[in-house]
Amino acid sequence: MLYMVEMIVQIPQSLDPELAAKIKLDEKEYSQKLQRQGQWRHLWRVVGEYANVSIFDASSNDELHTLLSGLPLFPYMQIKVTPLANHPSSIVQE
Ligand SMILES: O=C(O)CC1=CCC(=O)O1
């Protein structure tokens, strides 16, 4: 199943900058692993915001929740999930 996932990152100013840098590196590694596995299909930056829009492919809501809650930045993000269905006019059916 495909999901549109919108993430807004809000790292507190009080967080140690070295720790913040480490979490961002871990986030990159984690996201690239999921992208290589095909579970994180698209990752787009929202222009002008510390936010992204992504497309995930997960077998269930529970699997998606596990993937998202494993994000190193999870404690510092607002996440909105929208499940996607095929559009009848689309020439690509997933
Ligand atoms: O910078 C972001 O939008 C948060 C993020 C998600 C995957 C990644 O590598 O960074």
Short mmCIF file of C-alpha atoms and ligand atoms in Angstrom, two decimals:
data_model
loop_
_atom_site.label_atom_id
_atom_site.label_comp_id
_atom_site.label_asym_id
_atom_site.label_seq_id
_atom_site.Cartn_x
_atom_site.Cartn_y
_atom_site.Cartn_z
CA MET A 1 0.00 0.00 0.00
CA LEU A 2 1.19 3.48 -0.82
CA TYR A 3 1.11 6.37 1.62
CA MET A 4 1.87 10.06 1.27
CA VAL A 5 3.79 11.08 4.36
CA GLU A 6 4.37 14.72 5.23
CA MET A 7 7.08 15.42 7.80
CA ILE A 8 7.83 18.75 9.45
CA VAL A 9 11.12 18.79 11.35
CA GLN A 10 11.28 20.85 14.55
CA ILE A 11 14.59 20.39 16.36
CA PRO A 12 14.63 22.40 19.61
CA GLN A 13 17.23 25.19 19.78
CA SER A 14 18.30 23.73 23.13
CA LEU A 15 19.46 20.43 21.59
CA ASP A 16 23.26 20.04 21.59
CA PRO A 17 24.41 20.90 18.01
CA GLU A 18 26.74 17.87 17.87
CA LEU A 19 23.88 15.58 18.89
CA ALA A 20 21.60 17.23 16.31
CA ALA A 21 24.25 16.68 13.60
CA LYS A 22 24.60 13.00 14.61
CA ILE A 23 20.81 12.47 14.52
CA LYS A 24 20.66 14.03 11.02
CA LEU A 25 23.44 11.73 9.79
CA ASP A 26 21.63 8.71 11.29
CA GLU A 27 18.40 9.90 9.65
CA LYS A 28 20.11 10.07 6.25
CA GLU A 29 21.54 6.56 6.64
CA TYR A 30 18.17 5.15 7.80
CA SER A 31 16.22 6.84 5.00
CA GLN A 32 18.68 5.73 2.32
CA LYS A 33 18.46 2.15 3.57
CA LEU A 34 14.64 2.24 3.26
CA GLN A 35 14.94 3.87 -0.18
CA ARG A 36 17.29 1.11 -1.37
CA GLN A 37 14.84 -1.50 0.00
CA GLY A 38 11.99 0.14 -1.98
CA GLN A 39 9.93 1.04 1.09
CA TRP A 40 10.64 4.78 0.78
CA ARG A 41 9.71 5.42 -2.84
CA HIS A 42 10.07 9.21 -3.06
CA LEU A 43 11.60 11.89 -0.86
CA TRP A 44 11.01 15.53 -1.75
CA ARG A 45 12.00 18.72 0.08
CA VAL A 46 9.18 21.23 0.53
CA VAL A 47 10.58 24.47 -0.89
CA GLY A 48 11.38 27.01 1.80
CA GLU A 49 10.55 24.73 4.74
CA TYR A 50 12.40 22.22 6.92
CA ALA A 51 9.88 19.67 5.76
CA ASN A 52 9.51 16.86 3.27
CA VAL A 53 6.83 15.03 1.35
CA SER A 54 7.47 11.34 0.86
CA ILE A 55 5.82 8.29 -0.65
CA PHE A 56 6.15 5.09 1.34
CA ASP A 57 5.26 1.55 0.27
CA ALA A 58 4.29 -0.55 3.28
CA SER A 59 2.26 -3.74 3.63
CA SER A 60 0.08 -2.37 6.45
CA ASN A 61 -0.55 0.61 8.70
CA ASP A 62 1.36 -1.19 11.44
CA GLU A 63 4.42 -1.68 9.20
CA LEU A 64 4.36 1.99 8.20
CA HIS A 65 4.12 3.00 11.84
CA THR A 66 7.15 0.83 12.64
CA LEU A 67 9.14 2.42 9.78
CA LEU A 68 8.19 5.96 10.82
CA SER A 69 8.74 5.48 14.53
CA GLY A 70 12.23 4.17 13.74
CA LEU A 71 13.24 7.50 12.22
CA PRO A 72 16.05 9.02 14.29
CA LEU A 73 14.30 12.41 13.91
CA PHE A 74 10.90 10.93 14.93
CA PRO A 75 10.87 12.68 18.35
CA TYR A 76 11.41 16.01 16.56
CA MET A 77 8.87 15.69 13.75
CA GLN A 78 5.22 16.33 13.12
CA ILE A 79 4.04 13.60 10.75
CA LYS A 80 0.85 13.43 8.69
CA VAL A 81 0.00 10.20 6.85
CA THR A 82 -2.42 9.98 3.91
CA PRO A 83 -3.19 6.50 2.50
CA LEU A 84 -3.34 6.48 -1.31
CA ALA A 85 -5.62 4.54 -3.66
CA ASN A 86 -5.44 4.11 -7.43
CA HIS A 87 -7.09 6.87 -9.43
CA PRO A 88 -9.42 5.42 -12.11
CA SER A 89 -8.00 7.78 -14.76
CA SER A 90 -4.36 7.03 -14.02
CA ILE A 91 -2.54 5.08 -16.75
CA VAL A 92 -0.25 3.65 -14.06
CA GLN A 93 -1.91 1.25 -11.62
CA GLU A 94 0.25 0.34 -8.61
O1 LIG B 1 15.37 16.69 6.36
C1 LIG B 1 14.27 16.09 6.45
O2 LIG B 1 13.29 16.39 5.79
C2 LIG B 1 14.17 14.88 7.36
C3 LIG B 1 14.66 13.71 6.67
C4 LIG B 1 13.95 12.66 6.24
C5 LIG B 1 14.84 11.73 5.60
C6 LIG B 1 16.12 12.41 5.74
O3 LIG B 1 17.21 11.98 5.38
O4 LIG B 1 15.96 13.60 6.37
#
